[in-house]
């Protein structure tokens, strides 16, 4: 969700209303069908990563110490509204803060304040997103050990950098089994908090791939990411790009969820 959800149904322009009703519906449906909801603050006011999905229109990252209080207020709004729901699985305090612009000091101050705000209303898990960019998810481990019922969220895509674009399909698959698996094992063995692979998808950097290539690639992801101690989430369930759509991938036999 975006920060403007706390001002629904009349958020400031250019944002539009309706997100709060949509989230209410998600909780209603989750309770009906025995599911859990993870609420993620995907867009913090002033933008934590400069991308459009953080609510930025101008490509500037401006989130920092001066925005902590107003961001915590949004988290408190969500915790107050949904903290008593049996369908609340977790609240994630921020999506993809960008290093080094979002400093570790500012981020941990915010994470502690957001954690405290949530704990006034619920004992649900609190998820801490690892920083993107030149940062190691383990930088949050010592901080997280001082808190109860927290998990670290890591996003893994074999995309967006020249390294993956120049890899063959097999090299992308090998990278999952070798590097990704090694990273996950090292985090788990470090006695840190549970790990969530909170975003991954069936697309890879190599542009040409057959049905069998995509099946082998997604099998590798499921084999490795299935070991994450807090689970995984595919981005996304429905998407206009076929390989980013979990529903399309399953319906068209690219992904078989019983392959592990």
CSV table of N, CA and C in Angstrom, one decimal, residues 120 148 237:
chain,number,residue,atom,x,y,z
A,120,UNK,N,1.8,-2.1,20.0
A,120,UNK,CA,0.8,-1.6,20.8
A,120,UNK,C,-0.6,-2.2,20.4
A,148,UNK,N,11.2,-9.1,18.8
A,148,UNK,CA,10.4,-10.4,18.8
A,148,UNK,C,9.5,-10.5,17.6
A,237,UNK,N,0.8,-12.1,-8.8
A,237,UNK,CA,-0.2,-13.1,-9.1
A,237,UNK,C,-0.8,-12.9,-10.5
